[in-house]
CSV table of C-alpha atoms in Angstrom, one decimal:
chain,number,residue,atom,x,y,z
A,136,MET,CA,36.4,99.5,66.8
A,137,ASP,CA,36.4,97.3,69.8
A,138,ALA,CA,37.0,93.6,68.8
A,139,ILE,CA,34.1,92.3,70.7
A,140,LEU,CA,31.7,94.7,69.1
A,141,SER,CA,33.2,93.9,65.7
A,142,ALA,CA,32.6,90.2,66.3
A,143,LEU,CA,29.0,90.8,67.3
A,144,LEU,CA,28.5,92.9,64.1
A,145,LEU,CA,29.8,90.1,61.9
A,146,LEU,CA,27.6,87.5,63.6
A,147,LEU,CA,24.6,89.8,63.1
A,148,HIS,CA,25.3,90.1,59.4
A,149,VAL,CA,25.5,86.3,59.0
A,150,TRP,CA,22.4,85.4,61.0
A,151,THR,CA,20.2,88.2,59.6
A,152,GLY,CA,21.3,87.8,56.1
A,153,THR,CA,23.0,91.2,55.8
A,154,PRO,CA,25.7,90.7,53.1
A,155,ALA,CA,29.3,90.3,54.3
A,156,GLY,CA,30.5,89.4,50.8
A,157,GLY,CA,29.9,91.3,47.6
A,158,GLY,CA,29.5,90.1,44.1
A,159,THR,CA,27.7,91.2,41.0
A,160,GLU,CA,25.4,92.8,43.5
A,161,SER,CA,28.2,94.9,44.9
A,162,ALA,CA,28.7,97.4,42.1
A,163,THR,CA,27.3,100.1,44.3
A,164,ALA,CA,27.7,98.4,47.7
A,165,GLU,CA,31.4,97.5,47.8
A,166,GLN,CA,32.5,100.2,50.2
A,167,LEU,CA,29.5,99.8,52.5
A,168,LEU,CA,29.7,96.1,52.8
A,169,THR,CA,33.4,95.8,53.4
A,170,LYS,CA,33.3,98.5,56.1
A,171,LEU,CA,30.6,96.5,57.8
A,172,VAL,CA,32.6,93.3,57.7
A,173,ALA,CA,35.6,94.3,59.6
A,174,ALA,CA,35.4,91.8,62.5
A,175,PRO,CA,37.5,88.8,63.5
A,176,ALA,CA,35.9,85.7,62.0
A,177,ALA,CA,37.6,82.9,63.9
A,178,ARG,CA,34.8,82.6,66.4
A,179,LEU,CA,32.1,82.8,63.7
A,180,GLN,CA,33.7,80.1,61.6
A,181,ALA,CA,34.0,77.8,64.6
A,182,GLU,CA,30.3,78.3,65.4
A,183,SER,CA,29.4,77.8,61.8
A,184,ALA,CA,31.3,74.5,61.7
A,185,ALA,CA,29.4,73.3,64.8
A,186,ALA,CA,26.0,74.3,63.4
A,187,PRO,CA,24.0,71.9,61.2
A,188,THR,CA,24.8,72.2,57.5
A,189,ALA,CA,21.9,73.3,55.3
A,190,GLU,CA,21.7,70.1,53.3
A,191,ALA,CA,19.2,69.1,50.7
A,192,PRO,CA,16.0,67.7,52.4
A,193,ASP,CA,16.6,64.2,51.1
A,194,ALA,CA,20.3,64.1,51.8
A,195,LYS,CA,21.7,61.9,54.6
A,196,PRO,CA,23.0,63.8,57.7
A,197,SER,CA,26.5,62.3,57.1
A,198,GLY,CA,26.9,64.4,54.0
A,199,LYS,CA,27.1,61.3,51.8
A,200,PRO,CA,24.6,61.0,48.9
A,201,GLY,CA,21.3,59.4,50.0
A,202,ALA,CA,18.6,57.7,48.0
A,203,GLY,CA,16.5,60.8,47.0
A,204,GLU,CA,16.6,63.0,43.9
A,205,GLY,CA,18.7,65.7,45.7
A,206,SER,CA,21.4,63.2,46.4
A,207,GLY,CA,21.7,62.3,42.7
A,208,ALA,CA,21.3,58.6,43.3
A,209,GLY,CA,19.7,57.2,40.2
A,210,ASN,CA,19.3,60.7,38.7
A,211,VAL,CA,21.7,62.9,36.8
A,212,LYS,CA,21.3,66.6,36.3
A,213,ARG,CA,20.8,67.2,32.5
A,214,ASP,CA,22.8,70.1,31.1
A,215,PRO,CA,20.7,72.1,28.5
A,216,GLN,CA,24.0,73.3,27.0
A,217,PRO,CA,26.2,70.2,26.9
A,218,GLY,CA,28.4,71.8,24.2
A,219,ALA,CA,29.1,74.9,26.3
A,220,PRO,CA,32.7,75.9,26.8
A,221,LYS,CA,34.4,76.1,30.1
A,222,VAL,CA,33.3,79.7,30.8
A,223,LYS,CA,35.9,82.3,31.6
A,224,GLY,CA,34.0,85.6,31.5
A,225,ILE,CA,33.7,89.2,32.3
A,226,TYR,CA,30.8,91.4,33.5
A,227,VAL,CA,29.7,94.0,30.9
A,228,THR,CA,27.2,96.7,31.7
A,229,ALA,CA,24.5,97.6,29.1
A,230,TYR,CA,26.2,100.9,28.6
A,231,SER,CA,29.4,99.1,27.6
A,232,ALA,CA,27.6,96.5,25.5
A,233,GLY,CA,25.7,99.2,23.6
A,234,GLY,CA,28.6,101.7,23.3
A,235,SER,CA,32.1,102.3,22.2
A,236,ARG,CA,33.6,100.2,25.0
A,237,LEU,CA,32.4,97.0,23.4
A,238,ASP,CA,35.1,96.9,20.8
A,239,SER,CA,37.9,97.0,23.3
A,240,LEU,CA,36.2,94.3,25.4
A,241,LEU,CA,35.8,92.1,22.4
A,242,LYS,CA,39.5,92.6,21.6
A,243,LEU,CA,40.3,91.5,25.1
A,244,LEU,CA,38.4,88.3,24.5
A,245,ASP,CA,39.9,87.8,21.1
A,246,ASP,CA,43.5,88.2,22.5
A,247,THR,CA,43.1,86.0,25.6
A,248,GLU,CA,41.5,82.8,26.9
A,249,LEU,CA,38.4,84.7,28.1
A,250,ASN,CA,35.4,83.6,26.1
A,251,SER,CA,32.2,84.9,27.7
A,252,MET,CA,30.3,88.1,28.6
A,253,VAL,CA,27.7,88.6,31.3
A,254,ILE,CA,25.6,91.4,30.0
A,255,ASP,CA,22.8,93.3,31.8
A,256,VAL,CA,19.4,92.6,30.3
A,257,LYS,CA,17.5,93.9,33.3
A,258,ASP,CA,19.8,96.1,35.4
A,259,ASP,CA,20.2,97.0,39.1
A,260,SER,CA,17.6,99.8,38.9
A,261,GLY,CA,15.1,97.6,37.2
A,262,TYR,CA,15.4,99.0,33.7
A,263,ILE,CA,15.1,96.7,30.7
A,264,THR,CA,18.3,97.7,28.9
A,265,TYR,CA,17.0,97.5,25.3
A,266,PRO,CA,13.9,98.5,23.3
A,267,THR,CA,11.1,95.9,23.3
A,268,THR,CA,7.5,95.7,22.2
A,269,ASN,CA,6.8,92.6,24.2
A,270,PRO,CA,3.6,93.2,26.2
A,271,ASP,CA,4.7,90.8,29.0
A,272,LEU,CA,7.7,93.1,29.6
A,273,LEU,CA,5.9,96.4,29.0
A,274,LYS,CA,3.2,95.6,31.6
A,275,TYR,CA,5.7,96.1,34.4
A,276,GLY,CA,9.0,97.1,32.8
A,277,LYS,CA,10.5,100.4,31.6
A,278,PRO,CA,12.7,99.7,28.5
A,279,GLN,CA,15.7,101.9,27.8
A,280,LYS,CA,18.0,102.2,24.8
A,281,PHE,CA,21.3,101.4,26.5
A,282,ILE,CA,21.6,98.6,23.9
A,283,ARG,CA,19.9,100.2,20.9
A,284,ASP,CA,20.1,97.2,18.6
A,285,LEU,CA,20.0,93.9,20.5
A,286,PRO,CA,20.0,91.6,17.4
A,287,ALA,CA,23.1,93.5,16.1
A,288,LEU,CA,24.8,93.0,19.4
A,289,MET,CA,24.0,89.3,19.5
A,290,ALA,CA,25.3,88.9,15.9
A,291,LYS,CA,28.6,90.6,16.8
A,292,LEU,CA,29.1,88.4,19.9
A,293,LYS,CA,28.5,85.3,17.7
A,294,GLN,CA,31.0,86.6,15.2
A,295,HIS,CA,33.6,86.8,17.9
A,296,GLY,CA,32.8,83.4,19.4
A,297,VAL,CA,31.5,84.9,22.7
A,298,TYR,CA,29.4,82.8,24.9
A,299,PRO,CA,26.6,85.2,25.9
A,300,ILE,CA,25.1,85.3,29.3
A,301,GLY,CA,22.1,87.5,30.1
A,302,ARG,CA,22.0,89.0,33.6
A,303,VAL,CA,18.6,89.6,35.1
A,304,VAL,CA,18.4,91.5,38.4
A,305,VAL,CA,15.3,90.0,40.0
A,306,PHE,CA,13.9,91.3,43.3
A,307,LYS,CA,15.9,94.5,43.6
A,308,ASP,CA,13.8,96.6,41.3
A,309,THR,CA,13.4,100.3,42.2
A,310,MET,CA,11.4,101.1,39.1
A,311,LEU,CA,8.8,98.4,39.6
A,312,ALA,CA,8.5,99.1,43.3
A,313,LYS,CA,7.8,102.8,42.6
A,314,GLN,CA,5.3,102.1,39.8
A,315,HIS,CA,3.5,99.3,41.5
A,316,PRO,CA,3.6,99.7,45.3
A,317,GLU,CA,1.3,96.7,45.7
A,318,LEU,CA,4.1,94.5,44.5
A,319,SER,CA,6.6,96.0,46.9
A,320,PHE,CA,6.9,96.6,50.7
A,321,ARG,CA,5.0,99.6,52.1
A,322,ARG,CA,5.3,101.5,55.3
A,323,LYS,CA,2.2,102.0,57.4
A,324,ASP,CA,1.6,105.3,55.8
A,325,GLY,CA,1.4,103.7,52.3
A,326,SER,CA,4.8,104.9,51.1
A,327,VAL,CA,7.1,102.5,49.4
A,328,TRP,CA,10.0,101.3,51.6
A,329,SER,CA,13.6,101.6,50.3
A,330,ASN,CA,16.9,100.7,51.8
A,331,GLY,CA,19.5,103.2,53.0
A,332,LYS,CA,20.8,103.6,49.5
A,333,GLY,CA,17.4,104.3,48.1
A,334,ASP,CA,17.0,100.9,46.4
A,335,GLY,CA,13.5,99.5,46.2
A,336,PHE,CA,12.7,95.8,46.2
A,337,VAL,CA,9.7,93.9,44.9
A,338,ASN,CA,8.0,91.3,47.0
A,339,ALA,CA,9.3,87.8,46.3
A,340,TYR,CA,6.0,86.3,47.5
A,341,ARG,CA,4.2,87.9,44.6
A,342,LYS,CA,3.8,85.5,41.6
A,343,GLU,CA,3.5,88.6,39.3
A,344,ALA,CA,7.1,89.5,40.1
A,345,TRP,CA,8.2,85.9,39.3
A,346,ASP,CA,6.5,85.8,35.9
A,347,TYR,CA,7.7,89.3,34.9
A,348,ASN,CA,11.3,88.5,35.5
A,349,ILE,CA,11.0,85.1,33.8
A,350,ALA,CA,9.4,86.9,30.8
A,351,VAL,CA,12.5,89.1,30.6
A,352,ALA,CA,14.6,85.9,30.7
A,353,LYS,CA,12.6,84.2,28.0
A,354,GLU,CA,13.0,87.1,25.6
A,355,ALA,CA,16.7,87.2,26.3
A,356,ALA,CA,16.9,83.5,25.6
A,357,LYS,CA,15.0,83.9,22.3
A,358,ALA,CA,17.4,86.7,21.4
A,359,GLY,CA,20.3,84.3,21.6
A,360,PHE,CA,21.7,84.4,25.1
A,361,LYS,CA,22.8,80.9,26.0
A,362,GLU,CA,22.4,81.3,29.7
A,363,ILE,CA,20.3,83.4,32.0
A,364,GLN,CA,22.0,84.6,35.2
A,365,PHE,CA,19.6,85.7,38.0
A,366,ASP,CA,21.0,88.2,40.5
A,367,TYR,CA,19.5,89.6,43.7
A,368,VAL,CA,17.5,86.4,44.1
A,369,ARG,CA,16.6,87.3,47.7
A,370,PHE,CA,14.8,89.6,50.1
A,371,PRO,CA,16.3,92.9,51.3
A,372,GLU,CA,19.2,92.7,53.7
A,373,GLY,CA,18.1,92.2,57.3
A,374,PHE,CA,14.5,91.8,56.2
A,375,GLU,CA,13.4,90.0,59.3
A,376,LYS,CA,14.1,93.1,61.3
A,377,LYS,CA,11.9,95.2,59.0
A,378,ALA,CA,9.1,92.7,58.2
A,379,ASP,CA,6.8,93.4,61.2
A,380,SER,CA,6.8,97.2,60.4
A,381,LEU,CA,6.0,96.8,56.7
A,382,VAL,CA,2.8,96.0,54.8
A,383,PHE,CA,3.1,93.3,52.1
A,384,ASP,CA,1.4,90.1,50.9
A,385,LYS,CA,2.9,86.8,52.0
A,386,THR,CA,2.1,83.1,52.1
A,387,LYS,CA,2.7,80.6,54.9
A,388,ASP,CA,6.0,79.6,53.2
A,389,SER,CA,9.3,80.7,54.8
A,390,ARG,CA,11.5,83.2,52.9
A,391,VAL,CA,14.0,80.4,52.2
A,392,ASP,CA,11.3,78.2,50.7
A,393,THR,CA,9.9,81.1,48.7
A,394,ILE,CA,13.3,82.0,47.1
A,395,SER,CA,14.0,78.3,46.4
A,396,ALA,CA,10.6,77.9,44.9
A,397,PHE,CA,11.2,80.8,42.5
A,398,VAL,CA,14.5,79.3,41.3
A,399,LYS,CA,12.9,75.9,40.7
A,400,TYR,CA,10.0,77.6,38.9
A,401,ALA,CA,12.3,79.7,36.7
A,402,LYS,CA,14.3,76.7,35.8
A,403,ALA,CA,11.2,74.7,34.7
A,404,GLN,CA,10.0,77.7,32.7
A,405,LEU,CA,13.2,78.2,30.8
A,406,GLU,CA,14.2,74.6,30.3
A,407,PRO,CA,12.2,74.2,27.1
A,408,LEU,CA,14.2,77.0,25.6
A,409,GLY,CA,17.5,75.1,26.0
A,410,VAL,CA,19.2,77.8,28.1
A,411,ARG,CA,21.2,77.3,31.2
A,412,VAL,CA,20.0,78.9,34.4
A,413,SER,CA,22.5,80.3,36.9
A,414,VAL,CA,22.2,82.2,40.1
A,415,ASP,CA,24.6,84.6,41.9
A,416,ILE,CA,24.8,84.1,45.6
A,417,PHE,CA,26.8,85.7,48.4
A,418,GLY,CA,30.2,84.0,48.9
A,419,TYR,CA,29.8,83.6,52.6
A,420,ALA,CA,26.6,81.6,52.1
A,421,ALA,CA,28.9,78.5,51.5
A,422,SER,CA,30.6,79.1,54.8
A,423,VAL,CA,27.6,79.5,57.1
A,424,PRO,CA,24.2,78.0,57.6
A,425,ALA,CA,21.3,79.3,55.5
A,426,ALA,CA,20.7,83.0,55.5
A,427,GLU,CA,17.1,83.0,56.7
A,428,GLY,CA,16.8,86.8,56.8
A,429,ILE,CA,17.3,87.2,53.0
A,430,GLY,CA,15.9,83.8,52.1
A,431,GLN,CA,19.1,82.3,50.6
A,432,ASP,CA,20.0,78.7,51.2
A,433,PHE,CA,23.1,77.7,49.2
A,434,VAL,CA,22.2,74.1,48.8
A,435,LYS,CA,18.5,74.5,48.0
A,436,ILE,CA,19.2,77.1,45.3
A,437,SER,CA,22.1,75.1,43.9
A,438,LYS,CA,19.9,72.0,43.5
A,439,ASN,CA,17.7,73.7,40.9
A,440,VAL,CA,20.2,75.6,38.8
A,441,ASP,CA,22.7,74.6,36.1
A,442,VAL,CA,25.4,77.0,37.4
A,443,ILE,CA,26.0,78.5,40.8
A,444,SER,CA,28.2,81.7,41.0
A,445,PRO,CA,29.3,82.4,44.6
A,446,MET,CA,30.7,85.9,44.9
A,447,ILE,CA,34.0,85.3,46.6
A,448,TYR,CA,35.8,88.6,46.4
A,449,PRO,CA,38.7,88.6,48.9
A,450,SER,CA,38.0,92.2,49.7
A,451,HIS,CA,34.5,91.3,51.0
A,452,TYR,CA,35.7,88.9,53.7
A,453,GLY,CA,36.4,90.3,57.1
A,454,THR,CA,39.4,89.9,59.4
A,455,GLY,CA,40.1,86.3,60.3
A,456,TRP,CA,38.2,84.6,57.5
A,457,PHE,CA,40.0,81.4,56.4
A,458,GLY,CA,42.7,82.1,58.9
A,459,VAL,CA,43.8,85.3,57.1
A,460,LYS,CA,44.2,88.6,58.9
A,461,ASP,CA,43.4,90.8,55.9
A,462,PRO,CA,41.8,88.6,53.2
A,463,ASP,CA,42.1,91.2,50.5
A,464,THR,CA,45.9,91.0,50.8
A,465,SER,CA,45.9,87.2,50.5
A,466,PRO,CA,43.8,86.4,47.4
A,467,TYR,CA,45.2,82.9,47.0
A,468,ALA,CA,44.4,81.8,50.5
A,469,THR,CA,41.0,83.4,50.6
A,470,ILE,CA,39.8,81.8,47.4
A,471,LYS,CA,41.2,78.4,48.5
A,472,GLY,CA,39.2,78.7,51.7
A,473,ALA,CA,36.0,79.8,50.0
A,474,MET,CA,36.2,76.9,47.5
A,475,LYS,CA,36.8,74.3,50.3
A,476,ASP,CA,33.6,75.5,52.0
A,477,THR,CA,31.7,75.5,48.7
A,478,HIS,CA,32.7,71.9,47.8
A,479,GLU,CA,31.7,70.7,51.3
A,480,LYS,CA,28.4,72.5,51.2
A,481,LEU,CA,27.5,71.0,47.8
A,482,GLU,CA,28.7,67.5,48.4
A,483,PRO,CA,25.3,66.2,49.6
A,484,LEU,CA,23.8,67.0,46.1
A,485,GLY,CA,25.9,64.3,44.5
A,486,SER,CA,25.3,64.2,40.7
A,487,TYR,CA,22.8,67.1,41.2
A,488,GLN,CA,25.6,69.5,41.8
A,489,PRO,CA,25.6,72.5,39.5
A,490,VAL,CA,28.7,73.8,37.7
A,491,ILE,CA,30.6,76.0,40.1
A,492,ARG,CA,31.6,79.3,38.5
A,493,PRO,CA,32.6,81.9,41.0
A,494,TRP,CA,32.9,85.6,40.6
A,495,ILE,CA,36.4,86.8,41.4
A,496,GLN,CA,38.0,90.2,42.0
A,497,ASP,CA,39.6,92.4,39.3
A,498,PHE,CA,39.4,95.7,41.2
A,499,THR,CA,41.3,97.5,44.0
A,500,ALA,CA,39.4,97.8,47.3
A,501,SER,CA,41.2,101.0,48.4
A,502,TRP,CA,38.3,101.9,50.7
A,503,LEU,CA,39.5,99.2,53.1
A,504,GLY,CA,42.2,101.5,54.3
A,505,LYS,CA,45.9,101.4,54.4
A,506,GLY,CA,47.3,98.0,55.4
A,507,HIS,CA,44.1,96.2,54.7
A,508,TYR,CA,44.1,96.1,50.9
A,509,ILE,CA,46.6,95.8,48.1
A,510,PRO,CA,46.4,97.0,44.5
A,511,TYR,CA,44.9,94.3,42.2
A,512,GLY,CA,46.6,93.5,38.9
A,513,LYS,CA,48.0,90.5,37.2
A,514,ALA,CA,49.6,88.8,40.2
A,515,GLN,CA,46.4,89.0,42.3
A,516,VAL,CA,44.1,87.9,39.5
A,517,ASP,CA,46.5,85.0,38.7
A,518,ALA,CA,46.6,84.0,42.4
A,519,GLN,CA,42.8,83.7,42.4
A,520,ILE,CA,42.7,81.7,39.2
A,521,LYS,CA,45.5,79.4,40.5
A,522,ALA,CA,43.5,78.8,43.7
A,523,LEU,CA,40.4,77.9,41.7
A,524,ARG,CA,42.3,75.5,39.5
A,525,GLU,CA,43.9,73.7,42.4
A,526,SER,CA,40.4,73.4,43.9
A,527,GLY,CA,39.1,71.7,40.8
A,528,VAL,CA,37.2,74.7,39.5
A,529,GLY,CA,38.0,75.7,35.9
A,530,GLU,CA,35.3,78.3,35.3
A,531,TYR,CA,35.1,81.9,36.7
A,532,LEU,CA,33.8,85.4,36.1
A,533,LEU,CA,35.7,88.6,36.6
A,534,TRP,CA,34.0,91.6,38.2
A,535,ASN,CA,34.9,95.2,37.7
A,536,ALA,CA,32.1,97.7,37.9
A,537,SER,CA,33.8,100.0,35.3
A,538,ASN,CA,34.5,97.0,33.0
A,539,ARG,CA,38.3,97.6,33.0
A,540,TYR,CA,40.0,94.2,33.2
A,541,THR,CA,43.6,93.1,33.6
A,542,PRO,CA,44.7,92.1,30.0
A,543,ASP,CA,47.8,90.1,30.8
A,544,ALA,CA,46.5,87.8,33.5
A,545,ALA,CA,47.0,84.0,33.0
A,546,PHE,CA,43.4,83.3,32.0
């Protein structure tokens, strides 16, 4: 592809909110996203550096802590889990958690320094992954038996000393969009809109969608999960290009303010239960101004969570990011660059900074094509962890959609 066209495509992704980096969201989108993000990034990064940083509203433009709450002056963010370990975790699907794969994953944690599992409670399709009689969940949700006995699972995790994190996929919810079109985005003919992969989204402006997902989170907390991790906390990719052609309810608030308000509300609702709240966010969000299209502002979201998990997979950065021709082939340099941007972005929050716990790569991105990827194993996982440690980050989560992880990495 022509270099100029590639650069324009990458700029379009950033300014419209179309994802250029994967993450827990990328289980089904890895190939699509990385093909899209194939353009040189030097010009983009230069422009991003010159653009105003999306700081907290009450932070001083200098980037130094100011006098307001967001700066942390006179205030300290209280951790609802002060005794929590430094989390080194893995993603576990509900199928794995409720099936025979669980024992081998528990053995991996028993035999290594890994100590946590991020388990789907509400998955990428919108299914609640275990049986429930909770009327707040049954009103909008469709429970499955992927995890047939949730109490037994929680007891087993506790027996093995696993720090359990419940993953709740929020606004990407194909099931709810189909069953309740009024909570989604409709075409002019009344049909429910879905993206190119057939995924439906619910409308983040609707308070019913907020309360339903928080009800799922509350039940997970009461079941024993120590932390709730919200994923897909955003509008659909490139939403501003679709909004005028769709029918949906909205308020006068911007998409960024709406998403930030949801996060703040969720944190307040879950705080009495003593659980941490974390949010997954695109890795590139730390390197560019706010993604207005999807409504994600790295700083505004981070201000109201206990943990922020940027998805910084080397395979999901395009040519030229962090001065690297093919980021997937240079995991150490890519992670170092991503963490440098993350620290700079969060500096204005002062003592209100959340724990930084990135998602890193434990899969091989062969779809990038010959010369643009390398097989990932011990050396590549070790390189990412080394870069995190040298950047002052001691927590991380490993992503592999099939839940097959490198057992001999230096965790």
